[in-house]
Structures are given as structure tokens and as C-alpha cells.
Amino acid sequence: MAEHVILFAGPMGAGKTTAIESLSEIETIRTEANNTDRETADKDTTTVALDYGEITVGDEDKVRLYGVPGQRRFNFMWTILKERAVGLVLLVNNDAADPIQELADFLDEFGDLHEKGGVVVCVTRSDVATSPHIDQYAEKIREVLPGRMIPVFTADARNTDQMRTCLMSLIANIEMTAMIAASQERAA
Amino acid sequence: MNNAAPSAHKDPHIIACAGEVLEGLNEFCRSLRYATFLTDDGFEVASFGGDDKQNRRVASMASSMQALGDAVAKDLRIGAAEYIIIAAETGYVIQMRVPDQLMVLAAHFDAAETVGKALSVVRLAASNMCAMIRREAA
Amino acid sequence: MVSMTKARHSLGLVGLSPIECAKIATFIESEAEAAGCPWLVLHSDSCDALIVPADVEFSADPYQVLIRLVRFGGTPGEGLSITTPISARELMDVLKQAQELLGRQQKPAATGSLRVKMEDWGGMPANDRHDVPARDIPAGFGTTARHMTDGSAALKTDPYAVAAQITHPHAQPSAMATPQPVQQMPPQPAAHAGYGEAGEFSAAWDQIAVALYSIVQNSAPAVAEIRVENLDMIRIDFRFRAYNSRIPLEQVNTHGHRIAIRSTLVEAYRPPIVNLPGESLDKLFWFIGSQAFHGMAAPWLKPEERYRLRRWPNFTELNHAVADMRTAAAIGNCYLNAAELSSAAGITPEAATRTLNAYSLMGLLEIQANRSAPPVVFTPPPPEKSGGLFSKLRTKLGL
């Protein structure tokens, strides 16, 4: 069975756990602890190891969805989970103090996944904070990863359709990038 | 669980209690190499035997381990995870939740110690911590 | 029967007072059709003809016809002019003369004479941003390159708001569709802006698309209202990239022939005309752009040029199909023309053209600077059944 590991990363409170729940067809495995860091994100619990969900596609493929903790103090989990990943859904909450900088920080950590497969950025809570606009995220991506085309969407992590759009776009981009690379290789 | 309590890693009384318990643990068990109290979500409360960077890192990792242990126990429907043991070539790491607190004790012993004794002293230290916090609160 | 592709001229109102603008707009809306001189009124100074106050120093470009507005006590100079108070008859007469003058001028091949101002490179938002701004910039539809600061840029600081409107002059049914009451219109399919037979736009929407493109290119703070027959109305505030519509876009009467757009420049501090946050303007542009022009390239796109996405469309807020994701992935990763996009994404050339039209209207495209660059040769995508994870997931999720 072919495994396709997709990572869900992003700052605390961006909606990673919820996004995986929206997509997974199994009951998600969550490793949440009571959140004592209310200054960073005002929510009751926070992921401290990983979240896990999956989608089985026929008899041959399984899409494994791993959520990593948002806080940098858990970056050892980032390293562990990144090794097997072929794609990244990077979630950023638009009502954070400096979401564009958070995007840059996470791209700095996870941007290499674009070379291994692909990355898609989901801007959450854009209904709560209407700015920055996704153009500004796209601009930052061009600055941090010049020459790369990373899809940016606004999304509600609770909305299964929207999260499917994000996931499908990620996979479409991964496959298309591979196809272009193969075509160019043959042409060379 | 005491959800209303202020965050343990920011409470000077709890930090002092944790330091005191760790000192006692070290005196009681000479094979102790390192120990730390941490919050469930991975913040260091007090440590014995490590540098600052290591203390923070171990606190985070122990938090993840504890959560993974809890997740496995929950998934297998075998009740709450009591403690976690990592046995390596030259020592053990035992971690255990402090009763009724959002806190975990993680302790590293060298190979000279038996697992049984190490487990006993960790359980004792965790209980002492719980008792001290209750006394403070009272 | 009036041809859907009937060439029309654009009329720019420059430096006029709001009342003068409104009066001209109203006269054109009510009289021009009957008088046989259909004009597209825009707040652009790059139109075929311009109405400019006689007392304002202004130099038009050689291709433009200048009409002077002589206010009370003023003296008419050489060339075309109208006097205040403006009368419908005088306006129609002068526009007919302007039409004749324009008709005598040599027209660019293949495309209509409608002109729109190209973008100010420093302004936002901007469509079709070229990756090398220093190169020549194409101005309008098949015309030679020029920059917007040519000619009349000095008048852009005019304190008056400039009203502009276009009206669709075709009273008769178009060849493609029959007008129907809104309540009888079936909803569009929930897919890529449904450009099947049922979703075919009337030609009037082509002009709406052109007008919207023009407004966006101007980069000036503007608001607009699109009135569709049977009282449907779409209000747009370009400053906030937002719109409101009384009914969902999918139910807007796309067959309608009585469609008008009015746009007005507004000061940046004026309150929005839409209920914010409103709907994203991209949603409207996607809807109109992918359905207008009947599968032909938008007049501002050039077949010899290749395009690439500056950013992906925000699919979560667009009425999209799964195939659109593959299309975006293809044109997001290399410069392509419509034929190449069709091959890369496994869609029809018409669908590729419609997609390019929509992306362009949304301001998502950049143009390849090096026209001599070799095209990317694609191996055709594998058939659906033996496809990759994308196809399998698509089937699995029932998309």
C-alpha cells in the first residue's frame, strides 16, 4: 500500500487539529494537553505531540494526515514528522498579531517540503480579521521562496469542502510539478 | 484536574515546591541523573541536573510522550496511562503524572538502578508534589 | 439582428463635474441606442473620444477625438465641441461626428476600436502584471504600446468625481440566447462558472467584462453598479475589492440584454457602498470572466503571449470544479498560452481560454517577457482511471 503523508503545520490556534478532523475518515488521534499559554492562544487545549487522521483510497493508497504542534518548543516533532511527509498544509490564522511573519517563520522551517512535494497555505479566521489579504501572503511567499508557486486559500478549518479543496489543490500541484519536471527532463 | 489553577510554570510557590521535591528525590536515590517537573503542555516547572536548554527540551519531549501514551491508552481503551518507561542501554527514563495536577514528573536514572526502585521513588516524588501543592493551597 | 461583436467606441469623460457626467451618461443611456451611435462611457483618459472642458489645457493622442465642453461664456475653438447646458440632441450630433472621424482613422486589425487604459505599474490592484515592467506595455486591444502617463495624466488630480457608464444598446435578442425573466432562470450548476448552454452569457456581459477590466486597470478608487434587467443589481466597491448582490451570482440573469454598468470615482475616505466585508470581487470576476466572450479570448489578451499565475485563485470562495485545480497547477508552474494550457491540464481549448479570461480579469496573470522562450512540452496527463492520487481521491471523495 502506498502511503502519502501530508503534514498540517502552523502556529498555535490556526486550526490544524480541526482541519484534520474535517478531512479524516477515521476518528482522529489527538494528543492534546490543557493549554497554560493563554497569551499565545486563548483556547483550552493544545496539541503537544501530533494529530493523526487518514483517508484510504481504494486498496492501494492511504493518505496519512499528521498535525504537528504549533509551538516551537515542540520542533523535535516537526523534524520527526517531516521526514516522511510529501506535502504540507500550512495554516495561518489571519487574526494573529503578525500572521505574515508567522507564515514566513513556518515556511522557513517547512519550506523544503515544497522540494519534496508541495505546500499549500490556508489562511483561517479571515472572517474575523479581513486583513491581511491573501495577495500579501502570496507576496511574502514569493519573497521567502522565490520562483515557487504555492497556492494560498482562505479557509474555515471546520468546513470539509474547503479543506478538501485545499488538499486536492495540494495534490494537483504536486502531481503537476512532477509532470512538468519529467517533461523537462525528457526534453533535455 | 485543577483547571482553574494558574499555570504551574509561572507560579513561584509551585516552582519552589517542585525544586524541594526534586532535591529530596536526589537525596533519596543517588542513581538519579536528571529530573524535571513539567506542565502537561510542555513547560518546565523546575529541574534537577540539566542545563536550561536541555530542561526546556526535555519538558517538551516528555509532554509529547505523555500525550502519546495517553492517546495509545485511550485508543486501546485500557484506562488512563499511569506512567511511561523508556529503557535504554545505560539508563531509564520514567515519567509519571502528578496526581490531580496538570503536571508530569520525568526522571532519568542510570543503569545501576532497578526499574522497580526507580518507579517507586518517582511515584513517591509525584505524591509528595501533590501533597505540597495542596498544603500551599490550603 | 444586431451582431454581438459589433464594434463600438469608448468615450472618456475627463475633468467634468458630476452633474455634467451624469447628464451625459443619462443622455447616452436613453438616446444613443435610438440614434445609432452606441458608446461605451468610461472614466478613462485613454478612450477613443474624450469630452474635456474647453478651459482645461489638454493634449489628446493622435488616435483620439477630442470634444470640448464649452461652459457658459466660453468660446468654442477648433474641432468638435458641445456647449452647456448640454442637450441630448447636440450630444448625439457631436458623437456622430466623432464616430465618422474615428471611422476614417485606420483601425487596428482584427479587433474592435474599444480602448481601455492600461495599468499604472505603481498602482494596485493591477491586472496582468508583466514580470519585466520596463518592456513595452500593450495598450488596449491590439493597439501599439503606450504608457498611461502619456497624454492626459495631468488631469488625474481633477477634484470632480467622474461618472461613467456603459449601456448595452442591443434591443433585439442576440443570436445566442433568448431573454427570460429572472424567476424562470434555472440556477447555474455548482461547477466552474457553468459555461454550458444554460449558462451562456449574453453579449452584453462581454461589455461588462471590458468595463470592469478597464476600471481595475485605472487603479483609481471607484465604485460601480451593474443593473441587470428585472432589477437584479450588483454593487461593487473596488476600494475594498468587494461586492454585494441581491441574489446569488448563479441566479443572475445571464441571458439578459438590458444590462448597464455605472461607475464613479470616489474619494478614498468615503464610506463603502457595499455592506462589508461583502463578497470577494474575485468571485464576481471569476463568474463574469469565465463566461464572457463565448469561449473566445478576451480582447485584451493576445494569442502570441504566454501567461503564468501570480498567485492561485482563492478556490475556497469560488464556484469551481476539480478540473480547475489541475488547470491552476499547470499555469501556476510555467508560462503557457491557451493551447498549451489545454494540453497540460487536459481540458478543451475553449475551457483553457475561458480560464485565462477569468484569471486575467481577476488580475492573477503575469505575461512572459521572453516571447522567444521555447514552449513547455507536456506529456498528456494520464487518463482518469489510471491517474495518480489526485484522480483517485477525486473519485473517492465523489468530486
XYZ file of C-alpha atoms in Angstrom:
725
model
C 0.000 0.000 0.000
C 1.359 3.389 -0.970
C 1.432 5.938 1.803
C 1.172 9.650 1.262
C 1.989 11.620 4.361
C 0.576 15.119 4.435
C 1.639 17.371 7.261
C -0.527 20.066 8.814
C 1.580 22.776 10.364
C 1.161 26.328 11.517
C 1.043 28.426 14.631
C -0.955 27.531 17.712
C -4.666 28.118 17.202
C -4.581 28.112 13.411
C -6.917 25.124 13.178
C -4.635 22.183 12.375
C -6.439 19.694 14.592
C -9.817 20.829 13.302
C -8.651 20.635 9.694
C -7.556 17.035 10.136
C -10.845 16.209 11.794
C -12.666 17.711 8.827
C -10.768 15.528 6.389
C -10.161 12.264 8.201
C -12.418 9.310 7.655
C -11.287 7.686 10.891
C -11.687 9.065 14.379
C -8.666 11.296 14.707
C -5.945 10.583 17.199
C -5.269 13.667 19.221
C -2.598 14.413 21.760
C -3.889 17.475 23.465
C -2.960 18.923 26.795
C -4.522 21.721 28.772
C -3.203 24.964 27.439
C -1.402 27.064 30.035
C -0.115 29.547 27.478
C -3.193 31.726 27.119
C -1.175 34.721 25.992
C -0.257 32.950 22.761
C -3.652 31.436 22.044
C -6.793 31.702 24.111
C -8.013 28.143 23.873
C -8.483 25.335 26.327
C -6.229 22.689 24.859
C -3.239 22.454 22.595
C -1.600 19.676 20.621
C 1.655 18.574 22.210
C 2.722 15.618 20.057
C 0.676 15.074 16.945
C -2.768 14.690 15.489
C -3.451 11.870 13.137
C -6.150 11.132 10.628
C -6.311 9.209 7.404
C -8.120 8.719 4.128
C -7.934 5.324 2.492
C -8.110 5.428 -1.276
C -9.004 2.038 -2.687
C -6.780 -0.886 -1.800
C -3.616 0.807 -2.819
C -3.270 4.216 -1.270
C -3.544 5.729 2.129
C -3.294 9.432 2.783
C -1.954 9.944 6.287
C -2.699 13.316 7.796
C -0.343 14.398 10.565
C -0.775 17.585 12.535
C 2.269 18.918 14.289
C 2.233 21.065 17.421
C 2.275 24.759 16.697
C 4.715 25.871 19.348
C 8.378 25.969 18.538
C 9.284 24.140 21.749
C 7.881 21.035 20.083
C 10.015 21.395 16.984
C 11.527 17.960 17.572
C 8.150 16.652 16.466
C 8.411 18.803 13.361
C 11.684 17.122 12.451
C 10.354 13.633 13.136
C 7.152 14.031 11.165
C 8.662 15.998 8.325
C 10.877 13.123 7.290
C 8.045 11.080 5.826
C 5.934 13.909 4.517
C 5.417 14.633 0.824
C 3.187 17.627 1.268
C 2.333 20.369 3.689
C -0.857 22.202 4.504
C 0.310 25.310 6.280
C -2.432 27.001 8.274
C -2.133 30.585 9.465
C -4.797 32.428 11.432
C -5.480 35.829 9.980
C -6.308 37.377 13.333
C -2.867 36.692 14.775
C -0.688 39.640 15.725
C 1.594 39.233 12.722
C 0.320 36.416 10.516
C 2.562 37.285 7.584
C 5.654 36.901 9.748
C 4.285 33.627 11.114
C 3.878 32.419 7.548
C 7.490 33.352 6.852
C 8.683 31.595 10.005
C 6.875 28.374 9.171
C 7.973 28.471 5.546
C 11.493 28.806 6.841
C 11.009 25.598 8.822
C 8.911 23.642 6.364
C 9.598 25.272 3.008
C 11.839 22.400 1.943
C 8.714 20.267 1.721
C 7.984 22.145 -1.467
C 11.007 20.442 -2.993
C 9.870 17.038 -1.729
C 6.328 17.526 -2.938
C 4.304 20.616 -2.373
C 2.902 23.177 0.008
C -0.460 24.888 0.246
C -1.249 27.788 2.578
C -4.655 28.067 4.250
C -5.496 31.366 5.859
C -8.034 30.744 8.601
C -10.227 33.165 10.551
C -10.285 35.614 7.652
C -13.920 36.192 8.563
C -12.777 37.558 11.913
C -9.889 39.613 10.528
C -10.290 40.649 6.907
C -6.694 41.724 6.517
C -4.064 40.872 5.511
C -5.413 39.909 2.098
C -4.191 36.695 0.506
C -2.260 38.812 -2.002
C 0.000 39.796 0.857
C 0.567 36.162 1.779
C 1.370 35.376 -1.839
C 3.776 38.300 -1.906
C 5.552 37.018 1.187
C 5.822 33.550 -0.294
C 7.463 34.997 -3.404
C 9.905 36.779 -1.142
C 10.732 33.768 1.026
C 10.635 31.114 -1.701
C 11.289 32.942 -4.970
C 10.201 31.114 -8.086
C 7.865 28.763 -6.216
C 4.139 28.751 -6.785
C 2.354 27.911 -3.560
C -1.445 28.054 -3.547
C -2.946 30.343 -0.911
C -6.574 29.980 0.119
C -8.777 31.397 2.791
C -10.465 28.518 4.578
C -12.555 27.572 7.539
C -10.878 24.533 9.070
C -14.307 23.220 10.104
C -15.537 23.219 6.546
C -14.909 19.831 4.965
C -15.468 21.073 1.425
C -12.993 23.863 1.825
C -10.389 21.616 3.388
C -10.881 19.136 0.568
C -10.272 21.942 -1.885
C -7.015 22.717 -0.090
C -5.939 19.078 -0.047
C -6.892 18.438 -3.655
C -5.110 21.585 -4.783
C -2.014 20.471 -2.937
C -2.075 17.094 -4.615
C -2.836 18.615 -8.021
C 0.131 20.908 -7.601
C 2.408 18.077 -6.506
C 1.434 15.928 -9.479
C 1.637 18.779 -11.964
C 5.064 19.828 -10.712
C 6.256 16.246 -11.102
C 4.782 16.077 -14.588
C 6.478 19.288 -15.656
C 9.794 18.139 -14.213
C 9.505 14.824 -16.044
C 8.620 16.572 -19.291
C 11.568 18.904 -18.977
C 13.875 16.011 -18.189
C 12.783 14.190 -21.297
C 13.170 17.327 -23.375
C 16.732 17.930 -22.093
C -7.867 18.187 37.490
C -7.474 21.692 38.725
C -8.236 23.670 35.587
C -8.669 26.972 37.380
C -5.191 26.995 38.894
C -2.677 29.471 37.493
C -0.142 27.995 35.164
C 2.271 25.962 37.283
C 5.399 27.101 35.473
C 4.600 30.700 36.362
C 3.619 30.125 39.989
C 6.597 30.789 42.291
C 5.126 28.682 45.098
C 4.701 25.669 42.877
C 8.146 26.172 41.378
C 9.605 26.256 44.912
C 7.714 23.115 45.881
C 8.913 21.326 42.757
C 12.514 22.290 43.486
C 12.193 20.988 47.012
C 10.707 17.673 45.870
C 13.460 17.185 43.290
C 16.147 17.840 45.927
C 14.556 15.182 48.102
C 14.382 12.770 45.178
C 18.068 13.218 44.507
C 18.975 12.626 48.137
C 16.828 9.533 48.272
C 18.114 7.996 45.037
C 21.750 8.559 44.077
C 21.319 6.983 40.651
C 19.159 9.937 39.581
C 20.885 11.797 36.771
C 18.257 14.258 35.807
C 14.651 15.101 36.653
C 12.124 17.716 35.697
C 8.602 18.713 36.569
C 6.701 19.959 33.562
C 3.236 21.145 32.713
C 1.033 18.934 30.551
C 1.610 21.275 27.657
C 5.371 21.087 27.915
C 6.611 23.988 30.028
C 9.376 23.335 32.523
C 8.359 24.000 36.137
C 11.589 23.011 37.906
C 14.508 20.739 37.069
C 17.418 18.983 38.632
C 20.676 18.208 36.905
C 20.381 19.727 33.439
C 21.193 22.986 31.708
C 18.437 25.413 30.772
C 18.268 24.398 27.141
C 18.108 20.709 27.952
C 15.488 21.290 30.633
C 13.195 23.069 28.216
C 13.699 20.480 25.515
C 13.096 17.520 27.826
C 9.974 19.201 29.188
C 8.582 19.473 25.657
C 9.509 15.919 24.701
C 8.156 14.462 27.927
C 4.906 16.318 27.340
C 4.626 14.797 23.878
C 5.469 11.347 25.206
C 2.870 11.631 27.918
C 0.240 12.710 25.428
C 1.133 9.891 23.054
C 0.926 7.432 25.959
C -2.471 8.809 26.877
C -3.588 8.582 23.261
C -2.498 4.938 22.964
C -4.192 4.018 26.246
C -7.343 5.774 25.168
C -7.331 4.164 21.756
C -6.858 0.695 23.289
C -9.467 1.515 25.923
C -7.220 0.400 28.767
C -7.894 3.338 31.078
C -5.671 6.285 31.830
C -1.922 5.943 31.271
C -0.198 5.718 34.645
C 3.435 6.024 33.760
C 5.788 5.674 30.849
C 9.138 3.945 30.939
C 11.873 4.252 28.358
C 14.563 1.671 28.986
C 17.842 2.301 27.204
C 21.305 0.721 27.334
C 22.701 2.953 30.023
C 19.656 4.040 31.931
C 15.921 4.597 32.237
C 13.572 7.460 31.810
C 10.404 7.231 33.860
C 7.655 9.766 33.657
C 4.523 9.937 35.719
C 1.665 12.376 36.134
C 1.442 14.272 39.424
C -1.895 13.194 40.917
C -4.687 15.700 40.409
C -2.371 18.206 38.734
C -1.695 19.249 35.143
C 1.892 18.263 35.739
C 4.258 15.424 34.930
C 7.493 14.305 36.539
C 10.145 12.947 34.187
C 13.269 11.416 35.700
C 16.361 9.833 34.251
C 18.212 7.153 36.246
C 21.454 5.404 35.376
C 21.616 1.684 34.700
C 22.731 0.910 38.244
C 19.187 1.417 39.438
C 16.500 -1.218 39.171
C 13.381 -0.224 37.297
C 11.289 -1.185 40.282
C 13.063 1.113 42.688
C 13.195 3.937 40.187
C 9.481 3.622 39.632
C 8.833 3.634 43.371
C 10.798 6.808 44.007
C 9.191 8.597 41.097
C 5.752 7.669 42.378
C 6.710 8.885 45.847
C 8.047 12.166 44.486
C 4.909 12.729 42.448
C 2.742 12.096 45.506
C 4.851 14.437 47.611
C 4.479 17.111 44.987
C 0.723 16.730 45.025
C 0.652 16.912 48.814
C 2.816 20.021 48.930
C 0.677 21.822 46.394
C -2.418 21.005 48.424
C -0.775 22.306 51.575
C 0.200 25.502 49.777
C -3.305 25.904 48.512
C -4.743 25.361 51.963
C -30.326 41.364 -35.970
C -27.544 43.226 -34.307
C -24.229 41.472 -34.279
C -22.920 40.603 -30.874
C -19.441 41.629 -31.852
C -20.469 44.992 -33.207
C -17.564 47.379 -32.833
C -18.220 50.346 -30.581
C -16.272 53.341 -29.432
C -15.368 54.383 -25.977
C -15.995 57.819 -24.601
C -13.939 59.207 -21.761
C -15.242 61.991 -19.537
C -12.332 63.952 -18.195
C -12.455 66.861 -15.815
C -16.219 67.289 -15.930
C -18.396 67.992 -12.926
C -20.517 65.183 -11.500
C -23.662 66.811 -12.860
C -22.215 67.103 -16.349
C -21.065 63.492 -16.207
C -24.432 62.288 -15.010
C -26.237 64.248 -17.696
C -24.068 62.868 -20.480
C -24.368 59.362 -19.090
C -28.144 59.655 -18.911
C -28.429 61.017 -22.446
C -26.307 58.231 -23.812
C -28.278 55.657 -21.908
C -31.585 56.971 -23.199
C -30.760 58.339 -26.641
C -27.663 56.754 -28.078
C -29.224 53.463 -28.967
C -32.025 55.048 -30.975
C -29.613 57.498 -32.561
C -27.480 54.626 -33.818
C -24.340 55.726 -32.037
C -23.594 53.284 -29.260
C -20.837 54.476 -26.965
C -19.103 52.924 -24.024
C -18.624 55.632 -21.406
C -15.653 55.177 -19.124
C -13.747 57.270 -16.636
C -10.624 56.651 -18.630
C -8.497 59.139 -20.487
C -7.412 56.513 -22.999
C -10.726 56.266 -24.817
C -11.406 56.782 -28.487
C -13.080 60.075 -27.787
C -12.790 62.392 -24.833
C -15.032 65.137 -23.583
C -12.867 67.686 -21.806
C -13.738 71.206 -20.579
C -12.686 73.852 -23.095
C -10.811 75.846 -20.488
C -8.555 72.974 -19.497
C -5.233 72.577 -21.237
C -5.248 69.127 -22.690
C -3.491 67.291 -25.485
C -5.113 64.203 -26.869
C -3.235 61.414 -28.536
C -3.366 61.239 -32.330
C -5.822 58.358 -32.276
C -8.250 60.210 -30.034
C -11.055 62.563 -30.949
C -11.269 65.480 -28.584
C -14.644 67.060 -27.854
C -14.530 70.316 -25.963
C -17.207 71.192 -23.459
C -17.765 74.928 -23.693
C -19.259 76.237 -20.483
C -21.312 79.415 -20.151
C -19.480 82.418 -21.581
C -16.759 80.300 -23.172
C -15.735 80.398 -26.794
C -15.812 77.329 -28.977
C -12.421 76.648 -30.526
C -11.479 74.483 -33.446
C -12.702 70.933 -33.638
C -15.714 69.317 -32.083
C -17.472 70.933 -29.186
C -20.650 70.969 -27.203
C -21.990 73.728 -25.056
C -23.700 73.900 -21.697
C -26.473 73.367 -20.883
C -25.887 70.042 -22.569
C -28.729 68.845 -24.748
C -29.265 65.290 -25.869
C -29.568 66.321 -29.477
C -26.322 68.272 -29.508
C -24.548 65.422 -27.770
C -25.799 62.856 -30.261
C -24.781 65.098 -33.157
C -21.278 65.562 -31.887
C -20.903 61.869 -31.143
C -21.987 61.017 -34.667
C -19.325 63.373 -35.979
C -16.817 61.734 -33.669
C -17.851 58.335 -34.983
C -17.273 59.473 -38.521
C -13.860 60.809 -37.657
C -12.940 57.587 -35.935
C -14.271 55.594 -38.853
C -11.910 57.424 -41.167
C -8.937 56.585 -38.981
C -7.016 53.426 -39.677
C -8.239 50.705 -37.344
C -6.042 48.082 -35.765
C -6.615 44.746 -37.440
C -8.940 42.082 -36.128
C -10.146 43.823 -33.002
C -12.673 46.500 -32.259
C -11.706 50.050 -31.617
C -12.632 49.959 -27.969
C -9.731 51.107 -25.896
C -9.066 50.795 -22.243
C -6.387 52.336 -20.194
C -3.601 50.007 -19.263
C -2.409 49.847 -15.728
C -0.234 52.154 -13.778
C 2.629 49.927 -12.729
C 2.858 51.563 -9.362
C -0.811 51.250 -8.608
C -2.826 48.487 -7.019
C -4.703 46.454 -7.845
C -3.366 45.713 -11.276
C -4.182 43.064 -13.779
C -1.817 41.108 -15.943
C 1.309 42.374 -14.335
C 4.266 41.827 -16.578
C 7.269 40.302 -14.952
C 9.524 42.841 -16.657
C 7.879 46.242 -16.235
C 10.470 48.003 -18.355
C 9.275 46.454 -21.561
C 6.706 47.985 -23.808
C 3.247 47.688 -22.455
C 0.424 46.844 -24.780
C -2.326 49.412 -24.582
C -5.746 48.071 -25.154
C -6.935 45.867 -27.890
C -4.271 45.241 -30.431
C -3.032 48.777 -30.332
C 0.558 49.853 -30.193
C 2.225 50.138 -26.850
C 1.864 53.247 -24.773
C 2.052 54.147 -21.157
C -0.815 55.591 -19.219
C 1.134 58.673 -18.273
C 1.180 59.700 -21.909
C -1.252 62.398 -22.908
C -3.594 63.459 -20.208
C -2.216 62.135 -16.981
C -2.021 65.615 -15.507
C -5.765 65.739 -15.289
C -5.966 62.786 -12.967
C -5.974 65.094 -9.963
C -9.249 66.622 -11.030
C -11.366 67.124 -7.930
C -14.635 66.219 -9.594
C -15.896 62.723 -9.407
C -16.213 61.352 -12.889
C -19.274 59.350 -13.700
C -19.089 56.690 -16.309
C -21.458 54.123 -17.586
C -21.927 51.674 -20.315
C -25.242 50.566 -21.570
C -25.945 47.677 -23.760
C -27.610 49.003 -26.872
C -28.928 45.770 -28.274
C -32.670 45.870 -28.020
C -33.045 42.779 -30.112
C -32.317 39.279 -28.922
C -28.812 38.087 -29.574
C -28.079 35.066 -31.697
C -27.064 33.046 -28.701
C -29.756 33.452 -26.144
C -33.300 34.496 -25.536
C -34.125 36.855 -22.718
C -36.025 35.249 -19.884
C -37.451 36.583 -16.678
C -35.158 36.065 -13.715
C -37.618 33.910 -11.860
C -37.642 31.452 -14.718
C -33.889 31.116 -14.863
C -32.610 27.784 -13.630
C -29.712 28.054 -11.175
C -26.278 27.555 -12.677
C -24.646 24.235 -11.963
C -22.345 24.322 -8.978
C -19.239 23.974 -11.012
C -16.733 26.080 -12.864
C -18.933 29.058 -13.559
C -21.018 26.718 -15.687
C -20.356 27.664 -19.235
C -22.667 25.160 -20.783
C -25.578 26.120 -22.947
C -27.727 27.050 -19.989
C -25.033 29.325 -18.621
C -24.171 31.081 -21.862
C -23.823 34.788 -21.305
C -25.478 37.340 -23.487
C -23.096 39.588 -25.376
C -23.870 42.430 -23.028
C -21.769 40.732 -20.418
C -18.763 40.924 -22.706
C -19.015 44.667 -22.444
C -19.452 44.452 -18.707
C -16.257 42.416 -18.546
C -14.439 45.012 -20.623
C -15.702 47.830 -18.444
C -14.696 46.052 -15.250
C -11.278 45.331 -16.690
C -10.912 48.977 -17.595
C -11.895 50.154 -14.141
C -9.436 47.812 -12.474
C -6.695 48.900 -14.848
C -7.288 52.508 -13.892
C -6.376 51.701 -10.294
C -8.354 54.703 -9.103
C -10.751 54.345 -6.160
C -14.077 53.599 -7.756
C -17.490 52.149 -7.111
C -19.875 50.655 -9.632
C -23.340 49.236 -10.027
C -24.298 46.606 -12.539
C -28.012 46.672 -13.227
C -29.428 43.604 -14.853
C -32.901 43.510 -16.316
C -35.616 42.519 -13.882
C -33.991 44.663 -11.226
C -31.078 42.469 -10.319
C -28.312 44.700 -9.101
C -24.707 44.106 -8.189
C -22.934 46.829 -6.225
C -19.175 46.926 -6.376
C -16.677 48.840 -4.290
C -13.282 48.470 -5.881
C -11.559 50.073 -2.896
C -12.460 47.094 -0.757
C -12.406 44.541 -3.570
C -15.931 43.636 -2.505
C -19.409 43.445 -3.964
C -22.974 42.808 -2.847
C -25.617 41.148 -4.926
C -29.292 40.853 -4.094
C -29.359 37.320 -5.386
C -26.611 34.719 -5.715
C -24.473 35.171 -8.796
C -25.507 31.775 -10.044
C -29.056 33.064 -10.373
C -28.252 36.367 -12.023
C -29.994 36.653 -15.357
C -27.047 35.956 -17.622
C -29.290 35.916 -20.682
C -30.458 39.426 -20.078
C -29.845 42.077 -22.654
C -30.713 45.155 -20.697
C -27.625 45.446 -18.615
C -25.916 48.621 -17.556
C -22.881 49.428 -15.512
C -22.335 52.766 -13.880
C -19.107 53.556 -12.187
C -17.982 56.568 -10.251
C -14.671 57.629 -8.868
C -14.854 58.237 -5.155
C -12.557 59.723 -2.597
C -10.792 57.080 -0.572
C -12.352 58.267 2.681
C -15.947 57.921 1.507
C -17.904 55.142 3.216
C -18.202 51.879 1.309
C -21.246 51.349 -0.894
C -21.316 47.666 -0.075
C -22.037 46.021 3.239
C -18.578 44.949 4.292
C -16.975 42.535 4.220
C -19.270 41.696 1.310
C -18.337 39.127 -1.265
C -14.877 38.981 -2.747
C -14.609 40.754 -6.071
C -12.646 37.763 -7.340
C -15.855 35.768 -7.134
C -17.618 38.207 -9.460
C -14.666 38.436 -11.823
C -14.401 34.651 -11.939
C -18.089 34.400 -12.721
C -18.096 37.008 -15.445
C -14.618 36.358 -16.819
C -15.098 32.662 -17.343
C -18.414 33.084 -19.100
C -17.978 36.224 -21.163
C -16.673 36.298 -24.728
C -18.294 32.986 -25.679
C -15.116 30.977 -25.358
C -13.057 33.446 -27.367
C -10.085 35.187 -25.827
C -10.815 38.436 -24.031
C -9.916 41.337 -26.297
C -7.045 42.406 -24.087
C -5.340 39.009 -24.274
C -3.006 38.264 -27.135
C -2.647 34.848 -28.697
C 1.107 35.143 -29.063
C 1.632 35.760 -25.356
C 2.136 33.253 -22.591
C 0.849 33.735 -19.096
C 1.543 32.421 -15.644
C -0.326 32.777 -12.381
C 0.944 35.346 -9.928
C -1.000 33.532 -7.260
C -3.585 30.798 -7.235
C -7.218 31.829 -7.349
C -8.839 31.521 -3.958
C -10.822 28.434 -4.872
C -12.485 28.120 -1.489
C -14.557 31.181 -2.276
C -15.101 30.461 -5.969
C -17.646 28.275 -7.636
C -15.099 25.855 -9.036
C -14.731 22.365 -10.397
C -11.991 19.910 -9.539
C -10.517 20.313 -13.028
C -9.851 23.944 -12.219
C -7.265 22.850 -9.676
C -5.260 20.964 -12.292
C -5.541 23.954 -14.589
C -4.266 26.299 -11.900
C -1.460 23.884 -11.080
C -0.377 23.860 -14.726
C -0.375 27.595 -15.319
C 0.933 28.223 -11.834
C 4.166 26.466 -12.617
C 5.051 27.655 -16.111
C 4.165 30.201 -18.767
C 1.503 28.883 -21.106
C -0.798 30.096 -23.828
C -4.334 28.768 -24.130
C -3.398 25.839 -26.359
C -0.555 24.778 -24.087
C -2.742 25.139 -21.023
C -5.364 22.975 -22.656
C -2.795 20.258 -23.295
C -1.205 20.488 -19.853
C -4.415 20.418 -17.870
C -6.312 18.021 -20.106
C -9.133 20.458 -20.794
C -10.625 21.773 -24.014
C -9.027 24.803 -25.674
C -12.239 26.717 -25.044
C -12.145 25.938 -21.332
C -8.498 26.987 -21.240
C -9.370 30.275 -22.941
C -12.234 30.950 -20.555
C -9.947 30.243 -17.626
C -7.351 32.674 -18.950
C -10.051 35.300 -19.435
C -11.189 34.891 -15.848
C -7.687 34.869 -14.373
C -6.840 37.952 -16.361
C -9.903 39.847 -15.168
C -9.052 38.819 -11.630
C -5.568 40.242 -12.055
C -3.853 36.926 -11.446
C -1.722 36.677 -14.573
C 1.726 37.826 -15.448
C 2.960 37.855 -19.010
C 6.123 36.145 -20.148
C 8.686 38.738 -21.089
C 10.720 36.479 -23.323
C 8.399 35.700 -26.186
C 11.004 33.597 -27.931
C 11.309 31.196 -24.981
C 10.642 27.624 -26.070
C 7.262 26.287 -25.008
C 6.996 23.700 -22.270
C 6.190 20.394 -23.918
C 3.839 18.314 -21.838
C 3.276 14.644 -21.839
C -0.508 14.446 -21.876
C -1.910 13.775 -18.412
C -2.747 10.152 -17.787
C -6.332 9.065 -18.287
C -8.568 9.402 -15.271
C -8.768 5.723 -14.436
C -5.066 5.074 -14.323
C -4.353 8.515 -12.888
C -2.441 9.469 -9.792
C -3.573 10.160 -6.300
C -5.474 13.260 -7.422
C -7.757 11.257 -9.687
C -8.214 8.530 -7.104
C -9.066 10.967 -4.363
C -11.414 12.752 -6.690
C -13.269 9.510 -7.244
C -13.107 8.577 -3.589
C -14.496 11.893 -2.418
C -17.072 11.973 -5.153
C -15.861 15.293 -6.513
